[in-house]
XYZ file of C-alpha atoms in Angstrom:
697
model
C 130.119 104.964 132.667
C 129.181 101.464 133.827
C 131.801 98.866 133.088
C 130.591 96.483 130.407
C 132.313 94.353 127.822
C 133.361 96.504 124.884
C 134.356 95.215 121.459
C 137.432 97.220 120.458
C 139.042 97.108 117.011
C 142.756 98.031 117.050
C 144.241 98.850 113.617
C 148.029 99.023 114.106
C 150.977 97.548 112.231
C 153.594 98.253 114.901
C 153.812 95.159 117.087
C 155.367 97.085 119.986
C 152.322 99.377 120.271
C 150.010 96.424 119.756
C 151.553 94.606 122.678
C 151.467 97.687 124.916
C 147.770 98.230 124.239
C 146.978 94.539 124.435
C 148.737 94.123 127.792
C 147.009 97.182 129.222
C 143.536 95.982 128.209
C 144.191 92.413 129.341
C 144.835 93.717 132.856
C 141.325 95.218 132.872
C 138.093 93.232 132.744
C 135.394 93.972 130.210
C 137.305 94.418 126.941
C 137.363 92.203 123.858
C 140.182 93.194 121.484
C 140.318 92.507 117.743
C 143.563 93.396 115.919
C 143.992 94.337 112.253
C 147.348 95.380 110.779
C 146.126 97.241 107.687
C 143.157 99.038 106.146
C 141.937 96.035 104.177
C 141.590 93.853 107.280
C 140.097 96.798 109.169
C 137.320 97.058 106.607
C 136.625 93.338 106.930
C 136.490 93.556 110.729
C 134.134 96.536 110.606
C 131.626 94.474 108.642
C 132.045 91.278 110.661
C 132.744 92.358 114.250
C 130.755 95.625 114.456
C 133.038 97.073 117.185
C 131.970 99.496 119.890
C 135.153 101.585 119.399
C 138.005 101.681 116.882
C 141.634 102.618 117.654
C 143.493 103.209 114.390
C 147.035 104.302 113.581
C 147.129 107.242 111.169
C 149.885 105.724 108.987
C 149.267 102.142 107.819
C 151.016 99.982 105.211
C 148.206 100.304 102.657
C 147.092 103.871 103.300
C 146.043 106.494 105.816
C 143.348 106.275 108.459
C 141.537 109.105 106.677
C 141.124 106.779 103.688
C 138.961 104.542 105.858
C 137.090 107.420 107.461
C 136.262 109.053 104.148
C 134.544 105.905 102.954
C 132.801 104.872 106.150
C 132.255 107.851 108.438
C 128.582 108.210 107.522
C 128.001 104.533 108.222
C 130.174 103.999 111.295
C 128.184 103.323 114.452
C 131.145 103.628 116.797
C 133.643 106.348 117.716
C 137.093 106.367 116.082
C 140.253 107.330 118.011
C 143.342 108.126 115.900
C 146.747 106.988 117.137
C 149.509 109.434 116.147
C 153.208 109.855 116.731
C 154.492 112.312 119.355
C 156.210 114.665 116.902
C 153.484 115.762 114.510
C 149.966 117.041 115.269
C 149.054 117.349 111.585
C 147.683 113.771 111.254
C 145.438 114.338 114.262
C 144.033 117.515 112.728
C 143.387 115.795 109.383
C 141.730 112.871 111.152
C 139.419 115.039 113.246
C 138.380 116.920 110.110
C 137.688 113.589 108.414
C 135.337 112.473 111.159
C 137.447 110.932 113.924
C 136.079 111.357 117.437
C 139.415 111.876 119.237
C 143.135 111.215 118.940
C 145.803 109.760 121.205
C 149.549 110.352 121.005
C 151.383 107.054 121.149
C 153.603 107.418 124.173
C 154.210 104.719 126.749
C 152.450 106.671 129.492
C 149.478 107.527 127.266
C 148.998 103.940 126.165
C 149.264 102.758 129.759
C 146.353 105.066 130.545
C 144.338 104.049 127.481
C 141.451 102.574 129.487
C 140.644 106.004 130.890
C 140.667 107.426 127.366
C 138.326 104.673 126.220
C 135.936 105.346 129.114
C 135.883 109.080 128.391
C 135.364 108.575 124.646
C 132.560 106.077 125.173
C 130.863 108.352 127.712
C 131.018 111.294 125.275
C 129.877 109.060 122.421
C 126.829 107.826 124.319
C 125.935 111.405 125.234
C 126.225 112.342 121.559
C 123.987 109.445 120.560
C 121.360 110.412 123.128
C 121.261 113.999 121.873
C 121.114 112.849 118.267
C 118.350 110.380 119.078
C 116.354 113.085 120.854
C 116.721 115.455 117.908
C 115.831 112.759 115.395
C 112.862 111.710 117.507
C 111.560 115.269 117.703
C 111.761 115.642 113.931
C 110.076 112.296 113.389
C 107.297 113.112 115.832
C 106.544 116.368 114.052
C 106.463 114.535 110.726
C 104.170 111.900 112.199
C 101.846 114.502 113.712
C 101.366 116.149 110.345
C 100.423 112.932 108.552
C 98.501 111.167 111.319
C 94.801 110.805 110.448
C 93.771 111.809 113.992
C 93.473 115.418 115.113
C 96.367 116.489 117.369
C 96.392 119.926 118.998
C 98.274 121.827 121.704
C 96.805 124.573 123.904
C 98.568 126.838 126.402
C 97.728 126.877 130.106
C 94.938 129.391 129.439
C 93.396 127.152 126.798
C 94.440 129.086 123.671
C 95.449 127.072 120.602
C 99.185 126.832 119.947
C 99.295 124.061 117.358
C 96.875 121.939 115.327
C 97.942 119.328 112.815
C 96.735 118.970 109.242
C 94.073 116.365 110.089
C 92.596 118.566 112.818
C 92.345 121.617 110.591
C 90.721 119.555 107.862
C 88.262 117.979 110.317
C 87.164 121.352 111.692
C 87.194 123.178 108.350
C 90.189 125.492 108.902
C 92.806 126.209 106.272
C 96.330 124.943 106.817
C 97.696 128.498 107.251
C 94.945 130.078 109.334
C 96.085 131.504 112.691
C 94.187 129.723 115.474
C 95.817 131.408 118.463
C 92.641 133.372 119.293
C 90.612 130.174 119.646
C 90.203 128.486 123.011
C 89.854 124.746 123.461
C 86.135 125.073 124.309
C 85.455 127.049 121.107
C 85.639 123.811 119.103
C 82.615 122.170 120.782
C 78.830 122.578 120.818
C 77.559 124.362 123.942
C 76.686 121.222 125.936
C 79.931 119.485 125.077
C 81.922 122.638 125.895
C 80.392 122.519 129.387
C 81.669 118.944 129.778
C 85.148 119.994 128.670
C 85.184 122.871 131.194
C 83.601 121.037 134.137
C 84.924 117.520 133.663
C 87.682 117.116 131.078
C 90.027 119.946 132.076
C 89.723 119.421 135.883
C 90.304 115.669 135.508
C 93.256 116.221 133.190
C 94.826 118.583 135.736
C 94.090 116.279 138.674
C 94.885 112.904 137.093
C 97.147 113.845 134.190
C 94.663 113.008 131.461
C 90.989 112.667 130.623
C 89.472 110.269 128.099
C 85.966 110.342 126.754
C 83.591 110.597 123.845
C 82.158 113.958 122.850
C 81.353 116.030 119.754
C 83.269 118.666 117.813
C 81.691 121.693 116.141
C 83.018 122.464 112.656
C 83.195 125.902 111.063
C 80.091 124.979 109.056
C 78.250 124.245 112.361
C 78.159 120.496 111.790
C 78.770 118.190 114.756
C 81.134 115.228 114.591
C 81.190 112.418 117.205
C 84.750 111.925 118.438
C 86.772 110.056 121.016
C 89.288 112.262 122.773
C 92.246 112.197 125.122
C 93.083 115.474 126.889
C 96.520 115.491 128.534
C 97.946 118.070 130.934
C 101.703 118.762 130.815
C 103.191 120.249 133.969
C 105.989 122.780 134.355
C 109.167 121.835 136.210
C 108.193 123.718 139.355
C 104.475 122.878 139.325
C 101.423 124.153 137.531
C 100.140 123.311 134.052
C 102.499 124.346 131.269
C 100.193 123.358 128.403
C 97.513 120.887 127.294
C 97.628 118.448 124.374
C 94.766 116.501 122.896
C 94.323 113.636 120.463
C 90.903 113.412 118.831
C 89.547 110.726 116.514
C 86.510 111.032 114.276
C 84.311 108.060 115.176
C 81.368 108.837 112.886
C 81.863 105.719 110.797
C 82.721 103.652 113.853
C 79.481 104.726 115.554
C 77.441 103.786 112.521
C 79.147 100.415 112.142
C 78.971 99.794 115.894
C 75.218 100.294 115.753
C 75.114 97.835 112.875
C 77.193 95.290 114.790
C 75.158 95.732 117.959
C 72.032 95.221 115.868
C 73.515 92.033 114.440
C 74.244 90.761 117.941
C 70.502 90.329 118.401
C 69.253 90.188 114.828
C 69.794 87.933 111.852
C 72.097 89.619 109.337
C 70.199 88.311 106.297
C 66.546 88.913 107.202
C 66.752 91.512 109.974
C 64.587 89.328 112.219
C 65.669 88.771 115.815
C 68.121 85.916 116.205
C 68.347 82.927 118.529
C 69.814 84.927 121.428
C 67.131 87.598 121.422
C 64.441 84.990 120.737
C 65.040 83.360 124.111
C 64.964 86.762 125.821
C 61.657 87.645 124.168
C 60.158 84.236 124.848
C 61.109 84.266 128.532
C 59.516 87.719 128.792
C 56.301 86.517 127.123
C 56.117 83.418 129.322
C 56.410 85.594 132.439
C 53.775 87.999 131.111
C 51.362 85.148 130.319
C 51.718 83.843 133.867
C 51.110 87.297 135.360
C 48.044 88.103 133.253
C 46.612 84.583 133.093
C 46.958 84.457 129.305
C 48.038 81.879 126.782
C 50.670 82.166 124.101
C 52.058 79.936 121.375
C 55.365 79.199 119.673
C 55.290 78.299 115.977
C 58.391 76.436 114.786
C 58.599 76.783 110.990
C 61.022 74.676 108.959
C 61.158 74.883 105.160
C 60.836 71.558 103.377
C 63.804 70.433 101.247
C 65.316 73.907 101.343
C 68.816 72.498 100.941
C 67.955 71.558 97.358
C 67.492 75.232 96.497
C 70.992 76.084 97.678
C 72.474 73.016 95.993
C 70.769 73.517 92.614
C 70.229 77.275 92.317
C 72.976 78.580 94.593
C 73.121 80.464 97.883
C 72.041 83.768 96.359
C 68.732 82.256 95.293
C 68.379 80.582 98.675
C 69.035 83.842 100.516
C 66.478 85.624 98.360
C 63.869 83.001 99.276
C 64.630 83.356 102.984
C 64.302 87.148 102.855
C 60.960 86.995 101.054
C 59.618 84.404 103.495
C 60.757 86.565 106.426
C 58.807 89.505 105.000
C 55.742 87.324 104.479
C 55.845 86.006 108.045
C 56.310 89.487 109.457
C 53.345 90.811 107.484
C 51.129 87.927 108.578
C 51.377 88.351 112.349
C 49.887 90.934 114.723
C 51.806 93.993 115.857
C 52.819 92.564 119.255
C 53.816 89.157 117.906
C 57.492 88.278 117.387
C 59.121 86.692 114.341
C 62.646 85.286 114.606
C 65.063 83.373 112.440
C 66.478 80.502 114.446
C 69.117 79.733 111.842
C 69.336 78.217 108.368
C 65.789 77.703 107.092
C 64.150 77.676 110.536
C 61.868 80.458 111.773
C 60.019 81.011 115.042
C 56.844 83.010 115.651
C 55.821 83.946 119.206
C 52.107 84.633 119.520
C 51.112 86.481 122.691
C 47.820 87.477 124.284
C 45.847 84.417 123.153
C 42.647 83.416 125.025
C 43.095 81.660 128.364
C 40.916 78.830 127.039
C 43.429 76.364 125.560
C 41.056 75.208 122.795
C 40.392 78.759 121.637
C 44.105 79.617 121.916
C 45.001 76.577 119.820
C 42.383 77.531 117.246
C 43.798 81.046 116.897
C 47.394 79.765 116.711
C 46.334 77.225 114.091
C 44.713 79.967 111.970
C 47.901 82.051 111.968
C 50.020 78.961 111.279
C 47.820 77.999 108.317
C 47.941 81.528 106.902
C 51.738 81.465 107.250
C 51.930 78.056 105.565
C 49.853 79.313 102.639
C 51.888 82.501 102.280
C 55.124 80.504 102.224
C 53.704 78.174 99.553
C 53.099 81.043 97.126
C 55.375 81.241 94.089
C 58.584 83.142 94.879
C 60.732 84.787 92.224
C 64.439 84.576 93.041
C 67.457 84.980 90.764
C 65.306 84.658 87.621
C 63.754 81.447 88.953
C 60.163 80.684 89.937
C 60.381 78.746 93.181
C 57.660 77.140 95.271
C 58.532 76.349 98.861
C 56.531 74.457 101.429
C 56.933 74.446 105.188
C 56.283 72.144 108.126
C 55.043 73.951 111.243
C 55.008 72.768 114.829
C 53.010 74.562 117.524
C 53.457 74.511 121.299
C 51.272 76.480 123.723
C 52.569 78.204 126.835
C 52.976 78.706 129.727
C 54.185 75.194 130.522
C 53.794 73.464 133.845
C 57.578 73.127 133.942
C 60.380 74.582 131.886
C 61.120 77.804 130.067
C 62.000 79.008 126.579
C 64.375 76.148 125.717
C 61.849 73.466 126.601
C 59.094 75.340 124.784
C 61.088 75.630 121.569
C 62.033 71.973 121.866
C 58.349 71.059 122.118
C 57.528 73.129 119.025
C 60.494 71.549 117.249
C 59.227 68.082 118.123
C 55.787 68.973 116.749
C 57.377 70.298 113.558
C 59.189 66.978 113.023
C 55.876 65.239 113.530
C 54.435 67.401 110.717
C 57.359 66.403 108.491
C 56.829 62.739 109.316
C 53.205 63.099 108.212
C 54.305 64.133 104.732
C 55.551 67.722 105.169
C 53.742 70.943 104.201
C 51.545 70.566 107.258
C 50.899 71.721 110.820
C 51.102 69.763 114.067
C 50.505 70.667 117.724
C 52.811 69.372 120.413
C 51.337 66.603 122.497
C 52.769 64.618 125.355
C 54.447 61.492 124.041
C 55.627 62.895 120.731
C 58.994 61.266 120.210
C 59.694 61.365 116.510
C 62.276 64.124 116.821
C 63.921 62.467 119.802
C 63.841 59.142 118.015
C 65.427 60.665 114.949
C 68.205 62.177 117.020
C 68.793 58.908 118.861
C 69.012 57.036 115.557
C 71.449 59.594 114.218
C 73.440 59.390 117.430
C 73.675 55.603 117.091
C 74.825 56.018 113.494
C 77.452 58.538 114.596
C 78.751 56.227 117.298
C 79.123 53.556 114.630
C 80.859 56.103 112.405
C 83.375 56.745 115.187
C 83.988 53.030 115.724
C 84.347 52.286 111.997
C 86.423 55.406 111.252
C 83.961 56.780 108.711
C 85.023 60.406 109.233
C 87.396 62.075 106.803
C 89.336 65.318 107.029
C 89.251 67.851 104.221
C 91.472 70.908 103.885
C 90.573 74.305 102.442
C 93.471 76.543 101.520
C 94.041 79.933 103.093
C 95.667 82.251 100.589
C 97.768 85.405 100.700
C 95.807 88.040 98.786
C 98.831 89.908 97.416
C 100.751 87.012 95.851
C 98.023 84.361 95.559
C 100.180 81.817 97.406
C 98.925 79.297 99.951
C 99.566 80.470 103.532
C 97.862 77.634 105.386
C 94.616 75.694 105.543
C 91.482 75.133 107.598
C 90.655 71.566 108.599
C 87.075 70.495 107.831
C 85.356 67.237 108.772
C 83.180 65.108 106.492
C 81.210 61.930 107.217
C 81.861 59.248 104.618
C 78.619 57.342 105.143
C 78.749 53.820 103.649
C 75.340 54.279 101.980
C 74.757 58.033 101.694
C 78.284 59.040 100.703
C 79.965 62.240 101.851
C 77.832 64.148 104.383
C 78.579 67.773 105.271
C 79.022 68.720 108.957
C 75.790 70.778 109.002
C 73.945 67.460 109.039
C 75.558 65.992 112.150
C 77.633 68.480 114.185
C 74.645 69.589 116.277
C 73.938 65.956 117.236
C 77.584 65.438 118.177
C 77.400 68.548 120.362
C 74.208 67.586 122.139
C 75.296 63.984 122.735
C 78.799 64.822 124.010
C 80.317 62.809 121.163
C 81.868 66.036 119.955
C 84.754 65.674 122.432
C 85.682 62.266 121.028
C 85.411 63.423 117.432
C 87.125 66.737 118.197
C 90.112 64.960 119.751
C 90.286 62.640 116.722
C 90.193 65.606 114.356
C 93.004 67.364 116.206
C 95.224 64.286 116.436
C 94.637 63.218 112.819
C 95.313 66.740 111.565
C 98.540 66.889 113.608
C 99.783 63.599 112.176
C 99.009 64.856 108.663
C 100.786 68.146 109.344
C 103.813 66.313 110.743
C 103.967 64.288 107.534
C 103.874 67.401 105.340
C 106.604 68.962 107.490
C 108.741 65.843 107.161
C 108.273 65.923 103.378
C 109.454 69.530 103.330
C 106.339 70.916 101.634
C 104.897 72.725 104.655
C 106.632 76.057 105.162
C 107.482 77.212 108.655
C 105.171 80.252 108.458
C 102.112 78.253 107.292
C 99.319 77.645 109.812
C 96.857 74.753 110.035
C 93.551 75.994 111.448
C 91.495 73.475 113.453
C 87.976 74.204 114.728
C 87.376 73.676 118.433
C 83.806 73.215 119.665
C 82.580 74.908 122.864
C 81.929 71.593 124.570
C 85.365 70.237 123.666
C 87.033 73.444 124.863
C 85.340 73.193 128.253
C 86.446 69.578 128.873
C 88.567 69.358 132.036
C 91.283 67.406 130.183
C 91.300 69.649 127.095
C 94.635 71.423 127.608
C 96.478 68.302 128.740
C 95.045 66.331 125.814
C 96.248 68.923 123.319
C 99.731 68.950 124.850
C 99.909 65.143 124.676
C 98.995 65.115 120.982
C 101.519 67.835 120.107
C 104.263 65.950 121.934
C 103.281 62.551 120.510
C 103.065 63.696 116.884
C 106.100 65.980 117.063
C 104.212 68.634 115.142
C 105.585 72.212 115.344
C 103.121 73.880 117.703
C 103.606 77.319 116.141
C 102.091 75.963 112.911
C 98.823 75.103 114.711
C 95.924 77.512 114.992
C 92.789 76.817 117.012
C 89.631 78.380 115.601
C 87.063 79.274 118.246
C 83.832 81.270 118.348
C 82.746 83.832 120.906
C 80.381 81.226 122.412
C 83.423 79.464 123.807
C 84.539 82.396 125.939
C 81.425 84.313 126.991
C 80.265 81.803 129.612
C 83.480 81.827 131.670
C 85.872 84.437 130.318
C 88.523 84.064 133.014
C 88.741 80.287 132.549
C 88.823 80.668 128.764
C 91.681 83.174 129.010
C 93.592 80.780 131.291
C 93.214 77.855 128.870
C 94.122 79.965 125.846
C 97.204 81.401 127.520
C 98.438 77.935 128.499
C 98.152 76.746 124.896
C 99.475 80.056 123.576
C 102.592 79.545 125.729
C 102.961 76.169 124.045
C 103.129 78.034 120.710
C 99.586 77.432 119.440
C 97.815 80.388 117.825
C 94.133 81.290 118.166
C 91.654 82.736 115.704
C 88.144 84.062 116.329
C 85.677 82.624 113.816
C 82.686 84.567 112.443
C 84.065 87.813 113.865
C 81.686 90.769 113.594
C 78.463 88.792 114.041
C 78.401 89.205 117.822
C 78.845 92.213 120.072
C 80.657 90.185 122.689
C 83.614 89.716 120.339
C 84.330 93.426 120.548
C 84.031 93.432 124.332
C 86.303 90.487 125.044
C 88.818 90.498 122.208
C 91.304 92.674 124.107
C 91.612 90.135 126.932
C 92.102 87.096 124.745
C 95.492 85.949 123.402
C 94.134 85.929 119.862
C 96.257 86.115 116.701
C 93.683 86.118 113.909
C 90.200 87.464 113.212
C 88.149 85.591 110.612
C 85.573 87.803 108.902
C 82.266 85.978 108.605
C 81.130 85.045 105.092
C 77.798 86.839 105.634
C 79.650 90.157 105.370
C 81.821 89.005 102.462
C 79.027 87.730 100.226
C 77.245 91.121 99.945
C 80.135 93.525 100.523
C 80.352 94.455 96.829
C 76.722 95.597 96.776
C 75.955 96.498 100.404
C 77.798 99.557 101.704
C 77.190 98.611 105.340
C 78.774 95.193 104.890
C 81.784 96.772 103.152
C 82.093 99.273 106.019
C 81.998 96.481 108.594
C 84.688 94.541 106.731
C 86.800 97.698 106.444
C 86.366 98.415 110.169
C 87.304 94.867 111.196
C 90.440 94.982 109.020
C 91.440 98.379 110.432
C 90.708 97.241 113.992
C 92.812 94.102 113.526
C 95.674 96.118 112.043
C 95.552 98.536 114.989
C 95.603 95.654 117.476
C 98.381 93.809 115.625
C 96.113 90.929 114.597
C 95.975 89.060 111.312
C 92.788 88.813 109.263
C 91.303 86.039 107.121
C 88.182 86.679 105.030
C 85.970 83.588 104.735
C 83.670 82.573 101.900
C 85.359 84.492 99.070
C 83.685 83.264 95.903
C 84.126 86.001 93.274
C 86.883 88.106 91.780
C 85.020 91.295 92.742
C 85.048 90.248 96.389
C 88.755 89.485 96.189
C 89.607 92.826 94.567
C 87.599 94.778 97.142
C 89.270 92.903 99.995
C 92.644 93.653 98.442
C 91.823 97.370 98.244
C 90.800 97.347 101.923
C 94.151 95.832 102.917
C 92.913 92.360 103.885
C 95.992 90.078 103.854
C 94.461 86.590 103.619
C 91.325 84.825 102.454
C 89.797 81.416 101.886
C 86.915 80.327 99.730
C 85.782 78.617 96.577
C 87.287 81.363 94.393
C 90.715 79.837 95.035
C 89.889 76.283 95.994
C 87.049 74.208 97.509
C 87.854 71.929 100.469
C 89.789 68.878 99.315
C 91.311 65.686 100.624
C 94.810 65.594 102.056
C 96.190 64.385 98.716
C 94.375 67.145 96.820
C 95.635 69.811 99.188
C 99.129 68.353 98.958
C 99.127 69.238 95.263
C 98.501 72.868 96.209
C 101.446 72.709 98.616
C 103.686 71.223 95.954
C 102.669 73.966 93.529
C 103.379 76.747 96.063
């Protein structure tokens, strides 16, 4: 065996033998000797030193070596060699029966050769451990196979079934005792899928070692089940396939949820209308078509007047109900080829195509549809036992433009909509050259935000993240508020978009990160922030892409002395999809520093599923849109369940956002979600308010 340092415990009360053994081992490198003169000290050393081998005299002042073996043999993780006198073999026999590994007669020549005995014993011991580990592993694997939820089966070289676990039999409809040896591998598939197994799966498994793919199984009741499968070929020692094994997973639910998630990548989860991403695709297509066919089209930008008051006074459920009913009304009001989209919040877009080439006639037709939409929106809506009347301001821009594409066109319609609002709301306005109200409004807001930065009007709030099982605080998310000197506290929805578009977001984002780090350092110094808590800080796409972003973060961490492992950066998929390789590089650099990453609003975009494996991410945050209806909408509950299971499989943590009711909390608990945040536990609060939660933890 390779020479390595061994911890040896010698239990011997005869100083002559101790010296002989000690001198022998000292002449050889790689041994560390601990000496105990009786059983009591031997027991202490076993617990403290955890030796690799124990040499123990049979007769000791306070008992026999077998006394120690009888109490510890099942727990000893090292071999025991008994030292006996030259005149009596009886102690050696008793010791071996009691569990000793070997014995050594205490003669001068034998003790001089003790290193060879130690090497032999350790070699035999390691061989014993390997065999025991292999046997234990085999038993464990069989136990695991029988309880694993995936189908596992083994087929001989001719394709006949040799073994199928409990999950596989249940999936296919076979009893647990039915003999399957007459069934071939291809018997478990529909005809077309069986052809794929014969022509593709088996040849590839033989040639490459394994084949992976998606196919369908055929149950005994002739139902088909979509599955993902790995087919593995196992080769005999002298060549040729010895047998095949396969692992098959039922992906029926995954397929259904995947379709839902893919739908949500291009559609609004609340109304089912196409979302901002797909809107631009559709609009670019319509612009190109209008140019080809010499037609005119129009974009209607619809913004509900004072919609925020509905959410503030009647709640989000009432607000969502209003949005859904308005979406249905808009959809019913347009022609079959027209497109209705939800841009976000209370903003909708209608794309009208195939209008007359004559601009006046096209404008007239667009105005008629806009007026009909305005009237339909203004009808009384019943939501959450309330009678609500909503009005809308509508801006219209005709296309194709002389210059620009979908973004410019929507901006023109947006500008016209703001003009309609400026004229008293509940009206319609066409975009005209020179309209500047929207731009003026943004510039004024930008000036006010610059002043807010200079006068330190921003405040940080903290919303607790909570462990579902014990209800204890596990961290917090940092949220920004604008403490306007006249308007009071303003939520970020009112100003973040302006910060983003004006590049002020980098300045504010750096201030948020540094201020949060100083606050965290203070809580750490006060001893109220536990080492496993995490402070989650949102990072905007523009801030993330700054050339000095990584260096700036490192400077703040070093300057504030904050423990980097307590920091968590919250990003959205928009940050990574534009330049994945660069995003991975930045994230890995910060991850090496100790900073964690979480993906916000996970499940609302298909790209999250595509890129998540490449990103050094620690946490997935389930979007509140899934949480709010999960108790009543089966699809939302399935998506939440799938995200939690996916995260568990990938070793990621999960935080559910927007938890507002006990029913939501209980369902999340039953699905195995470990953490949540939301108004059910605590609304966002100031640093002093959150400190009280930390003190109570």
